[in-house]
Short mmCIF file of C-alpha atoms and ligand atoms in Angstrom, two decimals:
data_model
loop_
_atom_site.label_atom_id
_atom_site.label_comp_id
_atom_site.label_asym_id
_atom_site.label_seq_id
_atom_site.Cartn_x
_atom_site.Cartn_y
_atom_site.Cartn_z
CA UNK A 1 197.70 6.06 -139.94
CA UNK A 2 201.14 4.75 -139.76
CA UNK A 3 204.03 6.64 -141.06
CA UNK A 4 207.75 5.63 -140.87
CA UNK A 5 208.09 7.41 -137.65
CA UNK A 6 205.45 5.66 -136.04
CA UNK A 7 206.56 2.14 -137.33
CA UNK A 8 210.09 2.80 -136.12
CA UNK A 9 208.63 3.81 -132.61
CA UNK A 10 206.53 0.58 -132.63
CA UNK A 11 209.72 -1.53 -133.19
CA UNK A 12 211.00 -0.30 -129.79
CA UNK A 13 207.81 -1.36 -127.87
CA UNK A 14 207.04 -4.91 -126.68
CA UNK A 15 204.20 -6.42 -128.36
CA UNK A 16 201.30 -6.86 -128.40
CA UNK A 17 199.94 -3.47 -127.39
CA UNK A 18 197.06 -1.29 -128.21
CA UNK A 19 198.00 1.89 -130.03
CA UNK A 20 195.48 4.87 -129.61
CA UNK A 21 195.67 7.53 -132.40
CA UNK A 22 194.50 10.49 -130.23
CA UNK A 23 194.10 12.77 -133.35
CA UNK A 24 191.60 10.50 -134.83
CA UNK A 25 189.74 10.45 -131.49
CA UNK A 26 189.83 14.31 -131.33
CA UNK A 27 188.41 14.54 -135.02
CA UNK A 28 185.76 11.94 -134.23
CA UNK A 29 184.51 13.55 -130.99
CA UNK A 30 184.71 16.93 -132.54
CA UNK A 31 182.30 15.88 -135.32
CA UNK A 32 179.83 14.39 -132.71
CA UNK A 33 180.01 17.60 -130.62
CA UNK A 34 179.43 19.81 -133.70
CA UNK A 35 176.29 17.83 -134.94
CA UNK A 36 175.02 17.57 -131.47
CA UNK A 37 175.12 21.32 -131.32
CA UNK A 38 173.62 21.82 -134.82
CA UNK A 39 170.74 19.42 -134.40
CA UNK A 40 170.16 19.82 -130.28
CA UNK A 41 170.64 16.13 -129.80
CA UNK A 42 172.58 15.13 -126.74
CA UNK A 43 175.14 12.35 -127.17
CA UNK A 44 176.05 9.94 -124.30
CA UNK A 45 179.19 8.02 -124.99
CA UNK A 46 178.39 4.16 -124.43
CA UNK A 47 181.20 3.41 -122.10
CA UNK A 48 180.91 -0.25 -122.65
CA UNK A 49 182.93 0.32 -126.07
CA UNK A 50 186.05 1.31 -124.30
CA UNK A 51 186.72 2.28 -120.64
CA UNK A 52 190.13 3.58 -120.87
CA UNK A 53 190.69 6.39 -118.50
CA UNK A 54 192.52 8.61 -121.03
CA UNK A 55 189.76 8.08 -123.47
CA UNK A 56 187.00 8.77 -121.03
CA UNK A 57 188.58 11.90 -119.61
CA UNK A 58 188.99 13.24 -123.10
CA UNK A 59 185.40 12.48 -124.08
CA UNK A 60 183.97 13.87 -120.75
CA UNK A 61 186.11 17.01 -121.18
CA UNK A 62 184.30 17.57 -124.52
CA UNK A 63 180.80 17.69 -122.83
CA UNK A 64 179.33 14.32 -123.85
CA UNK A 65 177.35 12.29 -121.43
CA UNK A 66 178.06 8.78 -120.47
CA UNK A 67 175.82 5.77 -121.07
CA UNK A 68 176.67 2.93 -118.57
CA UNK A 69 175.56 -0.54 -118.27
CA UNK A 70 177.04 -1.47 -114.85
CA UNK A 71 177.76 0.05 -111.49
CA UNK A 72 181.48 -0.12 -112.12
CA UNK A 73 180.93 1.80 -115.40
CA UNK A 74 179.05 4.47 -113.53
CA UNK A 75 181.82 4.77 -110.89
CA UNK A 76 184.54 4.82 -113.74
CA UNK A 77 182.50 7.59 -115.57
CA UNK A 78 182.33 9.60 -112.39
CA UNK A 79 186.11 9.22 -111.82
CA UNK A 80 186.77 10.26 -115.36
CA UNK A 81 185.02 13.54 -115.01
CA UNK A 82 181.29 12.77 -116.08
CA UNK A 83 179.05 14.86 -114.08
CA UNK A 84 176.27 12.78 -112.23
CA UNK A 85 173.48 14.36 -114.10
CA UNK A 86 175.11 13.53 -117.47
CA UNK A 87 175.16 9.73 -116.62
CA UNK A 88 172.39 7.26 -117.75
CA UNK A 89 172.38 3.76 -116.44
CA UNK A 90 170.99 1.07 -118.70
CA UNK A 91 171.19 -2.79 -118.52
CA UNK A 92 168.80 -5.56 -118.31
CA UNK A 93 170.06 -6.85 -114.85
CA UNK A 94 171.19 -4.15 -112.43
CA UNK A 95 171.94 -5.50 -109.09
CA UNK A 96 170.49 -3.91 -105.84
CA UNK A 97 174.02 -2.65 -105.02
CA UNK A 98 174.37 -1.05 -108.37
CA UNK A 99 170.99 0.72 -108.02
CA UNK A 100 171.66 1.98 -104.61
CA UNK A 101 175.02 3.46 -105.62
CA UNK A 102 173.63 5.04 -108.68
CA UNK A 103 170.73 6.61 -106.69
CA UNK A 104 173.15 7.96 -104.09
CA UNK A 105 175.41 9.35 -106.83
CA UNK A 106 172.27 11.26 -108.22
CA UNK A 107 172.81 9.97 -111.73
CA UNK A 108 170.73 11.68 -114.61
CA UNK A 109 168.68 8.67 -115.40
CA UNK A 110 167.83 4.93 -115.12
CA UNK A 111 167.01 3.33 -118.49
CA UNK A 112 164.79 0.43 -117.11
CA UNK A 113 164.23 -2.84 -118.92
CA UNK A 114 161.48 -4.55 -116.79
CA UNK A 115 158.46 -3.74 -114.81
CA UNK A 116 160.13 -5.56 -111.75
CA UNK A 117 163.26 -3.24 -112.01
CA UNK A 118 161.04 -0.17 -111.90
CA UNK A 119 159.38 -1.42 -108.78
CA UNK A 120 162.69 -2.10 -107.04
CA UNK A 121 164.12 1.32 -108.16
CA UNK A 122 160.99 2.93 -106.53
CA UNK A 123 161.17 0.89 -103.50
CA UNK A 124 164.93 1.81 -102.91
CA UNK A 125 164.38 5.36 -103.73
CA UNK A 126 161.69 5.53 -101.22
CA UNK A 127 163.80 3.90 -98.49
CA UNK A 128 166.52 6.41 -99.19
CA UNK A 129 164.07 9.44 -99.31
CA UNK A 130 165.13 10.08 -102.98
CA UNK A 131 163.56 10.45 -106.39
CA UNK A 132 164.65 8.37 -109.23
CA UNK A 133 164.38 9.68 -112.72
CA UNK A 134 163.38 6.65 -114.87
CA UNK A 135 163.32 6.22 -118.79
CA UNK A 136 161.72 2.95 -120.07
CA UNK A 137 163.45 0.91 -122.61
CA UNK A 138 161.00 -0.14 -125.18
CA UNK A 139 161.47 -3.17 -127.50
CA UNK A 140 160.36 -1.52 -130.80
CA UNK A 141 160.62 -4.79 -132.66
CA UNK A 142 162.99 -3.51 -135.45
CA UNK A 143 165.62 -5.65 -137.14
CA UNK A 144 168.59 -3.48 -137.54
CA UNK A 145 169.99 -5.62 -140.34
CA UNK A 146 173.31 -6.47 -138.48
CA UNK A 147 174.83 -9.35 -136.72
CA UNK A 148 172.43 -11.65 -134.69
CA UNK A 149 174.59 -11.26 -131.59
CA UNK A 150 174.42 -7.32 -131.88
CA UNK A 151 170.70 -6.95 -132.65
CA UNK A 152 168.96 -5.77 -129.67
CA UNK A 153 165.47 -4.52 -130.75
CA UNK A 154 163.62 -7.43 -132.30
CA UNK A 155 160.75 -9.02 -130.28
CA UNK A 156 162.63 -12.10 -129.46
CA UNK A 157 165.23 -10.11 -127.54
CA UNK A 158 165.90 -10.20 -123.77
CA UNK A 159 166.07 -6.41 -123.81
CA UNK A 160 163.35 -3.79 -123.18
CA UNK A 161 159.68 -3.96 -122.45
CA UNK A 162 157.23 -5.19 -125.12
CA UNK A 163 154.06 -3.77 -126.05
CA UNK A 164 151.91 -6.57 -124.27
CA UNK A 165 153.16 -4.96 -121.00
CA UNK A 166 152.39 -1.39 -121.79
CA UNK A 167 149.25 -1.20 -119.83
CA UNK A 168 150.72 -2.81 -116.89
CA UNK A 169 153.59 -0.38 -117.17
CA UNK A 170 151.35 2.70 -117.12
CA UNK A 171 149.59 1.39 -114.03
CA UNK A 172 152.93 0.69 -112.33
CA UNK A 173 154.38 4.26 -113.14
CA UNK A 174 151.18 5.62 -111.58
CA UNK A 175 151.92 3.91 -108.34
CA UNK A 176 155.57 4.63 -108.08
CA UNK A 177 155.66 7.72 -105.83
CA UNK A 178 159.47 8.01 -105.90
CA UNK A 179 159.92 7.53 -109.64
CA UNK A 180 159.85 10.47 -112.04
CA UNK A 181 158.93 9.16 -115.48
CA UNK A 182 161.30 10.87 -117.92
CA UNK A 183 160.66 9.06 -121.30
CA UNK A 184 161.51 6.36 -123.53
CA UNK A 185 164.61 4.53 -124.51
CA UNK A 186 164.90 2.51 -127.68
CA UNK A 187 167.98 0.43 -128.84
CA UNK A 188 167.96 -1.78 -131.90
CA UNK A 189 171.46 -2.92 -132.35
CA UNK A 190 175.08 -2.12 -133.12
CA UNK A 191 177.13 -1.51 -136.31
CA UNK A 192 174.22 -0.31 -138.17
CA UNK A 193 175.17 0.69 -141.68
CA UNK A 194 171.79 0.91 -143.42
CA UNK A 195 171.44 4.27 -141.72
CA UNK A 196 168.68 5.82 -143.60
CA UNK A 197 166.12 2.81 -143.77
CA UNK A 198 166.82 1.62 -140.20
CA UNK A 199 166.80 4.91 -138.43
CA UNK A 200 164.01 6.36 -140.29
CA UNK A 201 162.00 3.13 -139.11
CA UNK A 202 163.19 3.74 -135.55
CA UNK A 203 162.04 7.27 -135.54
CA UNK A 204 158.81 6.40 -137.01
CA UNK A 205 158.20 3.62 -134.50
CA UNK A 206 159.45 5.88 -131.59
CA UNK A 207 156.82 8.55 -132.78
CA UNK A 208 154.00 6.02 -132.59
CA UNK A 209 155.05 4.81 -129.15
CA UNK A 210 155.47 8.24 -127.87
CA UNK A 211 151.96 9.14 -128.92
CA UNK A 212 150.59 6.02 -127.41
CA UNK A 213 152.13 6.95 -123.99
CA UNK A 214 151.13 10.45 -124.29
CA UNK A 215 147.41 9.27 -125.07
CA UNK A 216 147.62 7.53 -121.63
CA UNK A 217 148.64 10.80 -119.86
CA UNK A 218 152.30 10.48 -119.69
CA UNK A 219 154.57 13.31 -120.65
CA UNK A 220 157.50 12.01 -122.67
CA UNK A 221 160.16 14.59 -121.88
CA UNK A 222 162.97 12.53 -123.32
CA UNK A 223 163.50 10.18 -126.23
CA UNK A 224 166.67 8.07 -126.43
CA UNK A 225 167.28 6.74 -129.90
CA UNK A 226 169.86 3.94 -129.41
CA UNK A 227 171.21 2.02 -132.14
CA UNK A 228 174.94 2.32 -132.84
CA UNK A 229 176.05 3.86 -135.97
CA UNK A 230 178.48 1.49 -137.97
CA UNK A 231 181.96 2.07 -138.83
CA UNK A 232 184.03 1.01 -141.89
CA UNK A 233 186.09 -1.85 -140.83
CA UNK A 234 187.24 -2.61 -144.37
CA UNK A 235 188.64 0.93 -144.97
CA UNK A 236 189.79 2.63 -141.63
CA UNK A 237 192.08 4.97 -143.48
CA UNK A 238 189.47 6.06 -146.07
CA UNK A 239 186.85 6.45 -143.48
CA UNK A 240 188.45 7.10 -140.04
CA UNK A 241 185.34 9.34 -138.95
CA UNK A 242 181.83 7.75 -139.33
CA UNK A 243 179.13 9.90 -141.11
CA UNK A 244 177.73 11.52 -137.97
CA UNK A 245 176.27 14.31 -140.13
CA UNK A 246 174.03 12.08 -141.92
CA UNK A 247 173.05 10.27 -138.98
CA UNK A 248 172.29 13.29 -136.93
CA UNK A 249 170.32 14.81 -139.95
CA UNK A 250 168.21 11.61 -140.70
CA UNK A 251 167.23 11.67 -136.78
CA UNK A 252 166.20 15.38 -136.85
CA UNK A 253 164.31 15.08 -140.10
CA UNK A 254 162.51 11.77 -139.26
CA UNK A 255 161.70 12.09 -135.63
CA UNK A 256 158.53 14.17 -134.80
CA UNK A 257 159.67 16.02 -131.90
CA UNK A 258 157.41 17.96 -129.30
CA UNK A 259 158.52 21.52 -128.18
CA UNK A 260 160.97 21.09 -125.35
CA UNK A 261 161.40 17.46 -125.85
CA UNK A 262 165.09 16.37 -125.34
CA UNK A 263 166.60 13.73 -127.78
CA UNK A 264 169.55 11.49 -126.78
CA UNK A 265 171.80 9.16 -128.72
CA UNK A 266 174.32 6.76 -127.27
CA UNK A 267 177.20 6.16 -129.72
CA UNK A 268 180.00 3.83 -128.57
CA UNK A 269 181.70 2.01 -131.41
CA UNK A 270 181.45 5.02 -133.73
CA UNK A 271 183.52 7.10 -131.33
CA UNK A 272 186.40 4.83 -130.60
CA UNK A 273 186.61 2.03 -133.11
CA UNK A 274 188.77 3.74 -135.50
CA UNK A 275 191.30 5.42 -133.15
CA UNK A 276 192.97 2.18 -131.97
CA UNK A 277 195.02 -0.71 -133.66
CA UNK A 278 196.19 -3.78 -131.86
CA UNK A 279 199.92 -4.00 -132.75
CA UNK A 280 201.33 -7.35 -132.81
CA UNK A 281 204.36 -9.31 -134.25
CA UNK A 282 204.70 -12.39 -136.34
CA UNK A 283 206.28 -15.12 -134.20
CA UNK A 284 206.39 -17.70 -136.61
CA UNK A 285 205.54 -18.50 -140.37
CA UNK A 286 204.24 -22.05 -140.75
CA UNK A 287 204.04 -23.58 -144.24
CA UNK A 288 201.12 -25.95 -144.16
CA UNK A 289 200.08 -28.59 -146.96
CA UNK A 290 197.43 -26.22 -148.44
CA UNK A 291 198.04 -23.09 -146.31
CA UNK A 292 200.46 -20.77 -145.05
CA UNK A 293 199.99 -19.63 -141.47
CA UNK A 294 201.29 -16.37 -139.92
CA UNK A 295 201.19 -16.93 -136.08
CA UNK A 296 201.03 -13.64 -134.23
CA UNK A 297 201.59 -12.76 -130.65
CA UNK A 298 198.29 -11.23 -130.26
CA UNK A 299 195.20 -13.61 -129.98
CA UNK A 300 191.45 -13.69 -129.06
CA UNK A 301 192.49 -12.99 -125.38
CA UNK A 302 193.43 -9.44 -126.60
CA UNK A 303 190.65 -8.92 -129.16
CA UNK A 304 187.73 -11.46 -129.24
CA UNK A 305 185.53 -10.05 -131.84
CA UNK A 306 186.84 -12.26 -134.55
CA UNK A 307 186.37 -15.40 -132.58
CA UNK A 308 183.15 -14.35 -131.00
CA UNK A 309 181.25 -12.68 -133.88
CA UNK A 310 183.29 -13.87 -136.92
CA UNK A 311 184.08 -10.15 -137.06
CA UNK A 312 186.39 -8.68 -139.85
CA UNK A 313 189.33 -6.57 -139.04
CA UNK A 314 191.73 -5.34 -141.48
CA UNK A 315 195.22 -6.57 -141.12
CA UNK A 316 198.33 -4.74 -142.31
CA UNK A 317 202.06 -5.67 -142.31
CA UNK A 318 203.82 -2.57 -141.15
CA UNK A 319 207.26 -3.73 -141.45
CA UNK A 320 206.90 -4.59 -145.03
CA UNK A 321 206.09 -0.73 -145.66
CA UNK A 322 209.86 -0.11 -144.66
CA UNK A 323 211.32 -2.69 -146.99
CA UNK A 324 213.28 -1.05 -149.84
CA UNK A 325 211.62 -3.05 -152.71
CA UNK A 326 207.94 -3.62 -153.01
CA UNK A 327 207.63 -7.14 -151.49
CA UNK A 328 205.76 -9.96 -153.25
CA UNK A 329 202.37 -10.94 -151.86
CA UNK A 330 201.13 -14.18 -150.38
CA UNK A 331 197.77 -15.48 -149.12
CA UNK A 332 197.92 -16.30 -145.53
CA UNK A 333 195.78 -17.54 -142.66
CA UNK A 334 196.72 -15.01 -139.94
CA UNK A 335 196.18 -16.66 -136.50
CA UNK A 336 196.79 -16.03 -132.67
CA UNK A 337 198.63 -18.08 -130.27
CA UNK A 338 195.72 -19.18 -128.11
CA UNK A 339 194.75 -22.91 -128.00
CA UNK A 340 191.40 -22.62 -129.74
CA UNK A 341 190.75 -23.23 -133.34
CA UNK A 342 188.63 -20.00 -133.31
CA UNK A 343 191.69 -17.76 -132.49
CA UNK A 344 191.97 -16.68 -136.23
CA UNK A 345 192.48 -13.03 -137.30
CA UNK A 346 191.64 -13.84 -140.96
CA UNK A 347 191.66 -16.64 -143.37
CA UNK A 348 193.04 -16.22 -146.89
CA UNK A 349 194.38 -12.73 -146.34
CA UNK A 350 196.57 -11.37 -149.18
CA UNK A 351 199.61 -9.66 -147.42
CA UNK A 352 203.09 -8.71 -148.35
CA UNK A 353 205.52 -11.71 -148.07
CA UNK A 354 205.85 -11.76 -144.25
CA UNK A 355 208.73 -12.94 -142.03
CA UNK A 356 209.28 -13.67 -138.30
CA UNK A 357 209.39 -10.43 -136.30
CA UNK A 358 207.28 -8.42 -138.71
CA UNK A 359 205.02 -5.85 -137.07
CA UNK A 360 201.32 -6.33 -137.82
CA UNK A 361 198.60 -3.96 -137.19
CA UNK A 362 194.87 -5.16 -136.57
CA UNK A 363 193.01 -2.22 -137.38
CA UNK A 364 189.56 -0.58 -135.98
CA UNK A 365 190.22 -2.23 -132.71
CA UNK A 366 189.21 0.62 -130.42
CA UNK A 367 185.60 -0.57 -129.55
CA UNK A 368 184.97 -3.78 -127.74
CA UNK A 369 188.60 -4.53 -127.93
CA UNK A 370 190.65 -3.77 -124.98
CA UNK A 371 187.64 -3.77 -122.83
CA UNK A 372 186.70 -7.28 -123.69
CA UNK A 373 190.40 -8.54 -123.19
CA UNK A 374 190.93 -11.53 -120.96
CA UNK A 375 193.69 -13.45 -119.50
CA UNK A 376 192.80 -16.83 -121.10
CA UNK A 377 195.67 -19.08 -121.35
CA UNK A 378 197.07 -16.76 -118.53
CA UNK A 379 198.26 -14.44 -121.19
CA UNK A 380 199.26 -10.84 -119.99
CA UNK A 381 196.97 -7.94 -120.74
CA UNK A 382 198.28 -5.91 -123.52
CA UNK A 383 199.14 -2.37 -122.55
CA UNK A 384 197.78 0.84 -124.18
CA UNK A 385 200.19 3.27 -125.89
CA UNK A 386 198.94 6.69 -126.78
CA UNK A 387 200.14 8.78 -129.89
CA UNK A 388 200.27 11.80 -127.66
CA UNK A 389 203.14 10.12 -125.65
CA UNK A 390 205.35 9.07 -128.58
CA UNK A 391 207.44 12.19 -128.44
CA UNK A 392 209.63 13.72 -125.84
CA UNK A 393 209.01 13.77 -122.00
CA UNK A 394 205.55 12.38 -122.01
CA UNK A 395 206.67 9.07 -123.03
CA UNK A 396 205.30 6.74 -120.22
CA UNK A 397 207.92 3.94 -119.88
CA UNK A 398 205.91 1.77 -117.42
CA UNK A 399 203.94 0.59 -120.54
CA UNK A 400 207.00 -1.14 -121.97
C1 PLP B 501 172.09 0.04 -124.44
C2 PLP B 501 173.27 0.34 -125.31
N1 PLP B 501 173.61 1.63 -125.47
C3 PLP B 501 174.69 1.91 -126.36
C4 PLP B 501 175.36 0.84 -127.02
C5 PLP B 501 176.53 1.18 -127.83
O1 PLP B 501 176.26 0.86 -129.11
P1 PLP B 501 177.39 1.00 -130.29
O2 PLP B 501 178.68 0.77 -129.59
O3 PLP B 501 176.94 0.37 -131.47
O4 PLP B 501 177.38 2.57 -130.62
C6 PLP B 501 174.82 -0.52 -127.04
C7 PLP B 501 175.58 -1.55 -127.69
O5 PLP B 501 174.94 -2.62 -127.96
C8 PLP B 501 173.69 -0.77 -126.05
O6 PLP B 501 173.24 -2.04 -125.86
#
């Protein structure tokens, strides 16, 4: 990802900043579009993963839909070129204002997570003289074999409607005159790497639940098979584009699909994770009693995933690549500047001998990175720099 030209360019930019490699984004979205067309499965990009306008505008221009989880995400998606009918609105706690705005905008579908939410959407649609297209998120009780904080489909979760409420749900839908029941939504978690067993099980469980609803007289026009495909955080250069081919193939082989039934997926991380790195500098090298610390100018305020989930991100010393002789290696604890012990990029990382001022890249940072940044410790937000702007007149100097 980083040739000499890019590293020399980074040297002129104030750190920390997010570097977006738009070629990787284009390649990734291209794969999704190709597989979507091949298997007849519509992909809605999960906006929560990254809300940068440039990224959204590109993704919408390729024909993907948007999967949103707040009113502001719906508004951002509309501003960035997604058409209303290509927007689905999920989330366990939609406010009245968010529901009202989404109804007025004419979004494609609400993915509802509780009976009370369906009741409220129906009441509001009725008051506005509109119809609401509603899909129901079902809790399929599947363990996605991923991190506890990003597992969403087990029975202990706050998400979705569980089987003990199915009868009441069917009754309610029968009474909601302003709701058009569209189908079922499943979501079991994020960063799923056991693709074959987990998605096979989800497809099988979805098939059984679809049959149950059909037996109660409801037509399931749409099945949304959520559950985010994982990315390779260990080897972003070896695996810059996730294996969408395999994912779409498994879904199309394992899901029993009725004629005319639409199938949706809602990838977020797998679309944007690998296209960005957080570029930082070594502020200080601190030699402890038993450990050596590299203190960077980027911290958990920029990218919270390591502090929040203990997530692994590959760290590279970019400046060391430009040194004439292959530098010695050293084991470091790489940390950020924030006053929290959890502000650690990685402990015991083997890196080239590093010095103050070295440029460091924290890789695979495009998903749940910039979007989760905060101003904790009153740090500034790190700006975004796009590979497309590196050369010539399009360089946007306000970033620096
Ligand atoms: C409802 C919903 N849709 C989509 C996603 C995106 O998942 P991922 O980023 O793993 O692809 C999530 C993430 O947890 C989600 O909760």
